[in-house]
C-alpha cells in the first residue's frame, strides 16, 4: 500500500486503522481467528497477510465507509464497539447464526424479512405482550409446545398460494414507501439482530407472525 503526503497520507493512515475494526462487522461472517488489531504495525501485518481477493474486498468496504453519511458512520461505529465488547461465546453464536442465514433459501430469507417488518411495526406495548406470551410458551411441556407448533403449521398451510403471494406483495409495497435512509436503517437493524445472536428476538417475531396467520386465516389480503 503506497503512502502519499497531505490528505492522501491521512486517508492511507485511516485505511490502515480501518483494518483494526472487526471484519465481521462488515462482512457479517467472521473468520475464526478474527480479532481487533491494536496498532498500525499490526494492521499493516494483517494487510500483508491478506490474499489479493481479501484486499480488494477490504478496499471496497473502505470505499463504502467513506461514502456513508456521518449519521450512518456513527451507527456503524456503535456496532463495531458492540462487537468488541462481545464475549467469545457471543461471537461464536453470532457466527453460527450467520452461517444458518447463508444456508437459507431466498424464500426463507424473504419470510424472515417479512416477520421482522411485522415485528418492527408493532407498538412497544404489543411487543412486550408477545414476549410475555412467548415466555409462557417456553415454560410449557415439550409435548404441548410441539402440538401447538403443529397446529400453527397446519393453519399456515391452509393459506392459498395467492394469499401467501399477496402477503409478500404487501411487504414489498411497505418497503417501497420507506425512504433510502429508513431502508438502510432497517437492514442494519436486521443484521444487528442476527449478529447479536438474536435467536431469542426472532422467536417472538415468529410468534407474532403465527398470530397474524390465525387472525387472518381465510381472509383475502
Coordinates of N, CA and C in Angstrom, one line a residue:
X1 N 0.8 -1.2 0.0 CA 0.0 0.0 0.0 C 0.9 1.2 0.0
X2 N 0.8 2.1 -1.0 CA 1.7 3.2 -1.2 C 1.2 4.4 -0.4
X3 N 2.1 4.9 0.5 CA 1.8 6.1 1.3 C 2.1 7.4 0.5
X4 N 1.2 8.4 0.6 CA 1.4 9.7 0.0 C 1.5 10.7 1.0
X5 N 1.6 12.0 0.6 CA 1.6 13.1 1.5 C 0.3 13.8 1.6
X6 N 0.1 14.7 2.6 CA -1.1 15.5 2.7 C -2.3 14.7 3.0
X7 N -3.4 15.0 2.4 CA -4.7 14.3 2.6 C -4.5 12.9 2.2
X8 N -3.7 12.6 1.2 CA -3.6 11.2 0.8 C -3.0 10.4 1.9
X9 N -2.0 10.9 2.6 CA -1.4 10.2 3.7 C -2.4 10.0 4.8
X10 N -3.2 11.0 5.1 CA -4.3 10.8 6.2 C -5.2 9.7 5.8
X11 N -5.6 9.7 4.5 CA -6.5 8.7 4.0 C -5.9 7.3 4.1
X12 N -4.6 7.2 3.8 CA -4.0 5.9 3.9 C -3.9 5.4 5.4
X13 N -3.6 6.4 6.3 CA -3.5 6.0 7.7 C -4.9 5.5 8.2
X14 N -5.9 6.3 7.8 CA -7.2 5.8 8.2 C -7.6 4.5 7.6
X15 N -7.1 4.2 6.4 CA -7.4 2.9 5.8 C -6.7 1.8 6.6
X16 N -5.4 2.1 7.1 CA -4.7 1.1 7.9 C -5.5 0.9 9.2
X17 N -5.9 1.9 9.8 CA -6.7 1.8 11.1 C -8.0 1.1 10.8
X18 N -8.5 1.2 9.6 CA -9.8 0.6 9.3 C -9.6 -0.9 9.4
X19 N -8.4 -1.4 9.2 CA -8.1 -2.8 9.4 C -8.3 -3.2 10.9
X20 N -8.2 -2.3 11.8 CA -8.4 -2.6 13.2 C -9.8 -2.9 13.6
X21 N -10.8 -2.5 12.7 CA -12.2 -2.8 13.0 C -12.5 -4.3 12.7
X22 N -13.4 -4.9 13.5 CA -13.7 -6.3 13.3 C -14.2 -6.5 11.9
X23 N -13.5 -7.3 11.1 CA -14.0 -7.6 9.8 C -15.4 -8.2 9.8
X24 N -15.8 -8.9 10.9 CA -17.1 -9.4 11.0 C -18.2 -8.4 10.8
X25 N -17.9 -7.2 11.4 CA -19.0 -6.2 11.4 C -19.3 -5.7 10.0
X26 N -18.4 -5.9 9.0 CA -18.6 -5.5 7.7 C -19.1 -6.7 6.8
X27 N -18.5 -7.8 7.0 CA -18.8 -8.9 6.1 C -19.9 -9.8 6.7
X28 N -20.2 -9.6 8.0 CA -21.2 -10.5 8.7 C -20.8 -11.9 8.7
X29 N -19.5 -12.2 8.4 CA -19.0 -13.6 8.6 C -17.6 -13.5 9.2
X30 N -17.4 -14.2 10.2 CA -16.1 -14.0 11.0 C -15.2 -15.1 10.8
X31 N -14.0 -14.9 10.3 CA -13.0 -16.0 10.4 C -12.7 -16.3 11.8
X32 N -12.4 -17.6 12.1 CA -12.3 -18.0 13.5 C -11.2 -17.2 14.2
X33 N -10.2 -16.8 13.5 CA -9.1 -16.1 14.1 C -9.2 -14.6 14.2
X34 N -10.4 -14.1 13.8 CA -10.5 -12.6 13.7 C -10.5 -12.0 15.0
X35 N -9.7 -10.9 15.2 CA -9.7 -10.2 16.4 C -9.2 -8.8 16.1
X36 N -9.7 -7.8 16.8 CA -9.2 -6.4 16.6 C -7.7 -6.2 16.7
X37 N -7.1 -5.5 15.8 CA -5.7 -5.3 16.0 C -5.5 -4.1 16.9
X38 N -4.3 -3.9 17.4 CA -4.1 -2.9 18.4 C -3.3 -1.7 17.9
X39 N -2.6 -1.7 16.8 CA -1.9 -0.6 16.3 C -1.7 -0.7 14.8
X40 N -1.0 0.4 14.3 CA -0.8 0.4 12.8 C 0.1 -0.7 12.4
X41 N 1.1 -1.0 13.1 CA 2.1 -2.1 12.7 C 1.3 -3.4 12.6
X42 N 0.5 -3.7 13.6 CA -0.3 -5.0 13.5 C -1.3 -4.9 12.3
X43 N -1.9 -3.8 12.1 CA -2.8 -3.6 11.0 C -2.1 -3.9 9.6
X44 N -0.9 -3.3 9.5 CA -0.1 -3.5 8.3 C 0.3 -5.0 8.1
X45 N 0.6 -5.6 9.2 CA 0.9 -7.0 9.1 C -0.3 -7.8 8.7
X46 N -1.5 -7.5 9.1 CA -2.7 -8.2 8.7 C -2.9 -8.0 7.2
X47 N -2.7 -6.7 6.8 CA -2.8 -6.4 5.3 C -1.9 -7.2 4.5
X48 N -0.7 -7.3 4.9 CA 0.3 -8.1 4.1 C 0.0 -9.6 4.0
X49 N -0.7 -10.1 5.0 CA -1.0 -11.5 5.0 C -2.3 -11.8 4.2
X50 N -3.0 -10.8 3.8 CA -4.2 -11.0 3.1 C -4.0 -11.4 1.6
X51 N -4.9 -12.2 1.1 CA -4.9 -12.5 -0.3 C -5.3 -11.3 -1.2
X52 N -5.0 -11.3 -2.5 CA -5.5 -10.2 -3.3 C -7.0 -10.1 -3.3
X53 N -7.7 -11.2 -3.2 CA -9.2 -11.1 -3.1 C -9.6 -10.4 -1.8
X54 N -9.0 -10.8 -0.7 CA -9.4 -10.2 0.6 C -9.0 -8.7 0.6
X55 N -7.9 -8.3 0.0 CA -7.5 -6.9 -0.1 C -8.5 -6.1 -0.9
X56 N -9.0 -6.7 -2.0 CA -9.9 -6.0 -2.8 C -11.3 -5.8 -2.1
X57 N -11.7 -6.8 -1.4 CA -12.9 -6.7 -0.6 C -12.8 -5.7 0.5
X58 N -11.6 -5.6 1.1 CA -11.5 -4.6 2.1 C -11.5 -3.2 1.5
X59 N -10.8 -3.0 0.4 CA -10.9 -1.7 -0.3 C -12.3 -1.3 -0.6
X60 N -13.1 -2.2 -1.1 CA -14.5 -1.9 -1.4 C -15.3 -1.5 -0.2
X61 N -15.0 -2.2 1.0 CA -15.7 -1.9 2.2 C -15.3 -0.5 2.7
X62 N -14.0 -0.2 2.5 CA -13.5 1.1 2.9 C -14.1 2.2 2.1
X63 N -14.2 2.0 0.8 CA -14.9 3.0 -0.1 C -16.3 3.2 0.3
X64 N -17.0 2.1 0.6 CA -18.4 2.3 1.1 C -18.5 3.1 2.4
X65 N -17.5 2.8 3.3 CA -17.5 3.5 4.5 C -17.3 5.0 4.3
X66 N -16.3 5.4 3.4 CA -16.1 6.8 3.1 C -17.3 7.5 2.5
X67 N -18.1 6.8 1.8 CA -19.3 7.3 1.1 C -20.5 7.5 2.0
X68 N -20.4 6.9 3.2 CA -21.6 6.9 4.1 C -21.8 8.3 4.7
X69 N -23.1 8.7 4.9 CA -23.4 9.9 5.7 C -22.8 9.7 7.1
X70 N -22.6 10.9 7.7 CA -22.0 10.9 9.1 C -22.8 10.1 10.1
X71 N -24.2 10.2 10.0 CA -25.0 9.5 10.9 C -24.9 8.0 10.8
X72 N -24.8 7.6 9.5 CA -24.6 6.1 9.3 C -23.3 5.6 9.8
X73 N -22.2 6.5 9.7 CA -20.9 6.1 10.2 C -21.0 5.9 11.7
X74 N -21.7 6.9 12.4 CA -21.8 6.8 13.8 C -22.5 5.5 14.2
X75 N -23.6 5.2 13.5 CA -24.3 4.0 13.8 C -23.4 2.7 13.6
X76 N -22.7 2.7 12.5 CA -21.8 1.6 12.3 C -20.7 1.5 13.3
X77 N -20.2 2.6 13.8 CA -19.2 2.6 14.8 C -19.7 2.0 16.1
X78 N -21.0 2.2 16.4 CA -21.6 1.6 17.6 C -21.6 0.1 17.5
X79 N -21.9 -0.4 16.2 CA -21.9 -1.8 16.0 C -20.5 -2.4 16.2
X80 N -19.5 -1.7 15.7 CA -18.1 -2.1 15.9 C -17.8 -2.2 17.4
X81 N -18.1 -1.2 18.1 CA -17.9 -1.2 19.5 C -18.6 -2.3 20.3
X82 N -19.8 -2.6 19.8 CA -20.6 -3.7 20.4 C -20.0 -5.0 20.2
X83 N -19.5 -5.2 18.9 CA -18.8 -6.4 18.6 C -17.6 -6.7 19.5
X84 N -16.8 -5.6 19.7 CA -15.6 -5.7 20.5 C -15.9 -6.1 22.0
X85 N -17.1 -5.7 22.4 CA -17.4 -6.0 23.8 C -18.0 -7.4 24.0
X86 N -18.4 -8.0 22.9 CA -19.0 -9.3 22.9 C -18.0 -10.4 23.5
X87 N -18.5 -11.3 24.2 CA -17.6 -12.4 24.7 C -17.4 -13.4 23.6
X88 N -16.3 -14.2 23.7 CA -16.1 -15.3 22.7 C -17.3 -16.1 22.4
X89 N -18.1 -16.5 23.4 CA -19.3 -17.3 23.2 C -20.3 -16.5 22.4
X90 N -20.5 -15.2 22.7 CA -21.4 -14.4 21.9 C -21.0 -14.3 20.5
X91 N -19.7 -14.1 20.2 CA -19.2 -14.0 18.9 C -19.4 -15.3 18.1
X92 N -19.1 -16.4 18.8 CA -19.3 -17.7 18.2 C -20.8 -17.9 17.8
X93 N -21.7 -17.5 18.7 CA -23.1 -17.6 18.4 C -23.5 -16.7 17.2
X94 N -22.9 -15.6 17.2 CA -23.2 -14.7 16.0 C -22.7 -15.3 14.7
X95 N -21.6 -15.9 14.7 CA -21.1 -16.6 13.5 C -22.0 -17.7 13.1
X96 N -22.4 -18.5 14.1 CA -23.3 -19.6 13.8 C -24.6 -19.2 13.2
X97 N -25.2 -18.1 13.8 CA -26.4 -17.5 13.2 C -26.2 -17.1 11.8
X98 N -25.1 -16.5 11.5 CA -24.9 -16.0 10.1 C -24.7 -17.2 9.2
X99 N -24.1 -18.3 9.7 CA -23.9 -19.5 8.8 C -25.3 -20.1 8.5
X100 N -26.2 -20.1 9.5 CA -27.5 -20.5 9.3 C -28.3 -19.7 8.2
X101 N -28.0 -18.3 8.3 CA -28.7 -17.4 7.4 C -28.2 -17.7 6.0
X102 N -26.9 -18.0 5.8 CA -26.4 -18.2 4.5 C -27.0 -19.5 3.9
X103 N -27.4 -20.4 4.7 CA -27.9 -21.7 4.2 C -29.4 -21.6 3.8
X104 N -30.0 -20.5 4.2 CA -31.5 -20.3 3.9 C -31.7 -20.1 2.4
X105 N -32.8 -20.5 1.9 CA -33.2 -20.2 0.5 C -33.6 -18.8 0.4
X106 N -33.7 -18.2 -0.8 CA -34.2 -16.8 -0.9 C -35.6 -16.7 -0.4
X107 N -36.5 -17.7 -0.5 CA -37.8 -17.6 0.0 C -37.8 -17.6 1.5
X108 N -36.9 -18.4 2.2 CA -36.9 -18.4 3.6 C -36.4 -17.0 4.1
X109 N -35.4 -16.5 3.4 CA -34.9 -15.1 3.9 C -36.0 -14.1 3.7
X110 N -36.8 -14.2 2.7 CA -37.9 -13.2 2.5 C -38.9 -13.4 3.6
X111 N -39.2 -14.6 4.0 CA -40.1 -14.8 5.1 C -39.6 -14.2 6.4
X112 N -38.3 -14.3 6.6 CA -37.8 -13.8 7.9 C -37.8 -12.2 7.8
X113 N -37.6 -11.7 6.6 CA -37.7 -10.2 6.5 C -39.1 -9.7 6.7
X114 N -40.1 -10.5 6.2 CA -41.5 -10.1 6.4 C -41.8 -10.2 7.9
X115 N -41.3 -11.2 8.6 CA -41.6 -11.3 10.1 C -40.9 -10.2 10.8
X116 N -39.7 -9.8 10.4 CA -39.0 -8.7 11.1 C -39.8 -7.4 10.8
X117 N -40.3 -7.2 9.6 CA -41.0 -6.0 9.3 C -42.3 -6.0 10.2
X118 N -43.0 -7.1 10.3 CA -44.2 -7.1 11.1 C -43.9 -6.8 12.6
X119 N -42.8 -7.4 13.1 CA -42.4 -7.1 14.4 C -42.0 -5.7 14.6
X120 N -41.4 -5.1 13.7 CA -40.9 -3.7 13.8 C -42.2 -2.7 13.8
X121 N -43.2 -3.1 13.2 CA -44.4 -2.2 13.1 C -45.3 -2.3 14.3
X122 N -45.0 -3.2 15.2 CA -45.8 -3.3 16.4 C -45.4 -2.2 17.4
X123 N -46.4 -1.9 18.3 CA -46.1 -0.9 19.3 C -45.2 -1.5 20.4
X124 N -44.5 -0.7 21.2 CA -43.7 -1.3 22.3 C -44.5 -2.2 23.2
X125 N -45.8 -1.7 23.5 CA -46.6 -2.5 24.4 C -47.0 -3.9 23.8
X126 N -47.2 -3.9 22.5 CA -47.6 -5.1 21.9 C -46.4 -6.1 21.9
X127 N -45.2 -5.5 21.6 CA -44.0 -6.4 21.7 C -43.8 -7.0 23.0
X128 N -44.0 -6.2 24.1 CA -43.8 -6.7 25.4 C -44.8 -7.8 25.7
X129 N -46.1 -7.6 25.2 CA -47.1 -8.6 25.5 C -46.8 -9.9 24.8
X130 N -46.2 -9.8 23.5 CA -45.9 -11.0 22.8 C -44.7 -11.7 23.5
X131 N -43.7 -10.9 24.0 CA -42.6 -11.6 24.7 C -43.1 -12.3 25.9
X132 N -44.0 -11.8 26.6 CA -44.6 -12.5 27.8 C -45.3 -13.8 27.4
X133 N -46.0 -13.7 26.3 CA -46.7 -14.9 25.8 C -45.7 -16.0 25.4
X134 N -44.6 -15.5 24.8 CA -43.6 -16.5 24.4 C -42.9 -17.1 25.6
X135 N -42.7 -16.3 26.6 CA -42.1 -16.8 27.8 C -42.9 -17.9 28.4
X136 N -44.3 -17.6 28.4 CA -45.2 -18.7 28.9 C -45.1 -19.9 28.1
X137 N -45.0 -19.7 26.7 CA -44.9 -20.8 25.8 C -43.7 -21.7 26.1
X138 N -42.6 -21.1 26.4 CA -41.4 -21.8 26.7 C -41.5 -22.6 27.9
X139 N -42.3 -22.2 28.9 CA -42.5 -22.9 30.1 C -43.4 -24.1 30.0
X140 N -44.1 -24.3 28.8 CA -44.9 -25.4 28.6 C -44.1 -26.7 28.4
X141 N -44.7 -27.9 28.7 CA -44.0 -29.1 28.4 C -43.7 -29.3 27.0
X142 N -42.6 -29.9 26.6 CA -42.2 -30.1 25.2 C -43.3 -30.6 24.3
X143 N -44.1 -31.6 24.9 CA -45.1 -32.2 24.0 C -46.2 -31.2 23.7
X144 N -46.5 -30.3 24.6 CA -47.5 -29.3 24.4 C -47.0 -28.3 23.4
X145 N -45.7 -27.9 23.5 CA -45.2 -26.9 22.5 C -45.2 -27.5 21.1
X146 N -44.8 -28.8 21.0 CA -44.8 -29.4 19.7 C -46.2 -29.5 19.1
X147 N -47.2 -29.7 19.9 CA -48.6 -29.8 19.5 C -49.1 -28.4 18.9
X148 N -48.7 -27.3 19.7 CA -49.1 -26.0 19.2 C -48.4 -25.6 17.9
X149 N -47.1 -26.0 17.8 CA -46.4 -25.7 16.6 C -47.0 -26.4 15.4
X150 N -47.5 -27.6 15.6 CA -48.1 -28.4 14.5 C -49.4 -27.7 14.1
X151 N -50.2 -27.3 15.1 CA -51.4 -26.6 14.7 C -51.2 -25.3 14.0
X152 N -50.1 -24.6 14.4 CA -49.8 -23.3 13.7 C -49.4 -23.6 12.2
X153 N -48.6 -24.7 12.1 CA -48.1 -25.1 10.7 C -49.3 -25.4 9.8
X154 N -50.3 -26.2 10.4 CA -51.4 -26.6 9.6 C -52.2 -25.4 9.2
X155 N -52.4 -24.4 10.1 CA -53.1 -23.2 9.7 C -52.4 -22.4 8.6
X156 N -51.1 -22.4 8.7 CA -50.4 -21.7 7.6 C -50.5 -22.4 6.3
X157 N -50.5 -23.7 6.3 CA -50.6 -24.5 5.1 C -52.0 -24.3 4.4
X158 N -53.0 -23.9 5.2 CA -54.3 -23.7 4.6 C -54.4 -22.4 3.8
X159 N -53.4 -21.6 4.0 CA -53.4 -20.3 3.1 C -53.1 -20.8 1.7
X160 N -53.8 -20.1 0.8 CA -53.6 -20.4 -0.6 C -52.3 -19.8 -1.1
X161 N -51.8 -20.3 -2.2 CA -50.6 -19.7 -2.8 C -50.8 -18.2 -3.1
X162 N -52.0 -17.9 -3.5 CA -52.3 -16.5 -3.8 C -52.3 -15.6 -2.6
X163 N -52.8 -16.1 -1.5 CA -52.8 -15.4 -0.2 C -51.3 -15.1 0.3
X164 N -50.5 -16.2 0.1 CA -49.1 -16.0 0.5 C -48.4 -15.0 -0.4
X165 N -48.7 -15.0 -1.7 CA -48.1 -14.1 -2.6 C -48.6 -12.7 -2.3
X166 N -49.8 -12.5 -1.9 CA -50.3 -11.2 -1.6 C -49.6 -10.6 -0.3
X167 N -49.3 -11.5 0.6 CA -48.6 -11.0 1.8 C -47.2 -10.5 1.4
X168 N -46.6 -11.3 0.5 CA -45.2 -10.8 0.1 C -45.3 -9.5 -0.6
X169 N -46.4 -9.3 -1.4 CA -46.5 -8.1 -2.2 C -46.8 -6.9 -1.2
X170 N -47.6 -7.1 -0.2 CA -47.8 -6.1 0.8 C -46.5 -5.7 1.5
X171 N -45.7 -6.6 1.8 CA -44.4 -6.3 2.4 C -43.5 -5.5 1.5
X172 N -43.5 -5.9 0.2 CA -42.7 -5.1 -0.8 C -43.2 -3.7 -0.9
X173 N -44.5 -3.6 -0.9 CA -45.1 -2.2 -1.0 C -44.7 -1.3 0.2
X174 N -44.8 -1.9 1.4 CA -44.3 -1.2 2.6 C -42.9 -0.8 2.4
X175 N -42.0 -1.7 1.9 CA -40.6 -1.3 1.8 C -40.4 -0.2 0.8
X176 N -41.2 -0.2 -0.3 CA -41.1 0.8 -1.3 C -41.4 2.2 -0.8
X177 N -42.3 2.2 0.2 CA -42.7 3.5 0.8 C -41.7 4.1 1.7
X178 N -40.7 3.3 2.1 CA -39.7 3.8 3.0 C -38.7 4.6 2.3
X179 N -38.1 5.6 3.0 CA -37.0 6.4 2.4 C -35.7 5.6 2.3
X180 N -34.8 6.0 1.5 CA -33.5 5.2 1.4 C -32.8 5.1 2.8
X181 N -32.9 6.2 3.6 CA -32.4 6.1 5.0 C -33.1 5.1 5.8
X182 N -34.4 5.1 5.7 CA -35.2 4.1 6.5 C -34.9 2.7 6.1
X183 N -34.8 2.5 4.8 CA -34.4 1.1 4.3 C -33.1 0.7 4.8
X184 N -32.1 1.6 4.8 CA -30.8 1.2 5.3 C -30.8 0.9 6.8
X185 N -31.6 1.7 7.5 CA -31.7 1.5 8.9 C -32.3 0.2 9.3
X186 N -33.3 -0.2 8.5 CA -34.0 -1.5 8.6 C -33.0 -2.6 8.4
X187 N -32.2 -2.5 7.3 CA -31.3 -3.6 7.0 C -30.2 -3.7 8.1
X188 N -29.8 -2.5 8.6 CA -28.8 -2.6 9.7 C -29.3 -3.2 10.9
X189 N -30.6 -2.9 11.3 CA -31.2 -3.4 12.5 C -31.3 -5.0 12.3
X190 N -31.7 -5.4 11.1 CA -31.9 -6.8 10.9 C -30.5 -7.5 11.0
X191 N -29.5 -7.0 10.4 CA -28.2 -7.6 10.5 C -27.7 -7.6 12.0
X192 N -28.0 -6.5 12.7 CA -27.5 -6.4 14.0 C -28.2 -7.4 14.9
X193 N -29.4 -7.7 14.7 CA -30.1 -8.7 15.4 C -29.5 -10.1 15.2
X194 N -29.1 -10.4 13.9 CA -28.5 -11.7 13.6 C -27.1 -11.7 14.3
X195 N -26.4 -10.6 14.2 CA -25.0 -10.6 14.7 C -25.0 -10.8 16.2
X196 N -26.0 -10.2 16.9 CA -26.0 -10.3 18.4 C -26.6 -11.7 18.8
X197 N -26.7 -12.6 17.9 CA -27.3 -13.9 18.3 C -28.7 -13.8 18.6
X198 N -29.5 -13.1 17.7 CA -30.8 -12.7 18.1 C -31.8 -13.8 17.9
X199 N -31.5 -15.0 18.3 CA -32.4 -16.1 18.2 C -33.6 -15.8 19.1
X200 N -33.4 -15.3 20.3 CA -34.5 -15.1 21.2 C -35.4 -14.0 20.7
X201 N -34.8 -13.0 20.0 CA -35.7 -11.9 19.5 C -36.4 -12.4 18.3
X202 N -35.9 -13.3 17.5 CA -36.6 -13.9 16.4 C -37.8 -14.7 16.8
X203 N -37.7 -15.3 17.9 CA -38.8 -16.2 18.3 C -40.1 -15.4 18.6
X204 N -40.0 -14.3 19.4 CA -41.3 -13.5 19.5 C -41.8 -13.1 18.1
X205 N -40.9 -12.8 17.2 CA -41.3 -12.4 15.9 C -42.1 -13.5 15.2
X206 N -41.6 -14.8 15.4 CA -42.3 -15.9 14.8 C -43.7 -16.1 15.5
X207 N -43.7 -15.8 16.8 CA -45.0 -15.9 17.5 C -46.0 -14.9 16.9
X208 N -45.5 -13.7 16.7 CA -46.3 -12.6 16.1 C -46.8 -13.0 14.7
X209 N -45.9 -13.5 13.9 CA -46.4 -13.9 12.6 C -47.4 -15.0 12.7
X210 N -47.2 -15.9 13.6 CA -48.2 -17.0 13.8 C -49.6 -16.5 14.2
X211 N -49.5 -15.5 15.1 CA -50.8 -14.8 15.5 C -51.5 -14.1 14.3
X212 N -50.7 -13.5 13.5 CA -51.2 -12.8 12.3 C -51.9 -13.8 11.4
X213 N -51.3 -15.0 11.2 CA -51.9 -16.0 10.4 C -53.2 -16.5 11.0
X214 N -53.3 -16.6 12.3 CA -54.5 -17.0 12.9 C -55.6 -16.0 12.7
X215 N -55.3 -14.8 12.9 CA -56.2 -13.7 12.8 C -56.8 -13.5 11.4
X216 N -55.9 -13.8 10.4 CA -56.3 -13.5 9.0 C -56.6 -14.8 8.3
X217 N -56.7 -15.9 9.0 CA -56.9 -17.2 8.3 C -58.3 -17.1 7.6
X218 N -58.2 -17.5 6.3 CA -59.4 -17.5 5.5 C -59.8 -16.2 4.9
X219 N -59.0 -15.1 5.1 CA -59.3 -13.8 4.6 C -58.4 -13.5 3.4
X220 N -58.9 -12.6 2.5 CA -58.1 -12.1 1.4 C -57.3 -10.9 1.9
X221 N -56.1 -10.7 1.5 CA -55.3 -9.5 1.8 C -55.4 -8.5 0.8

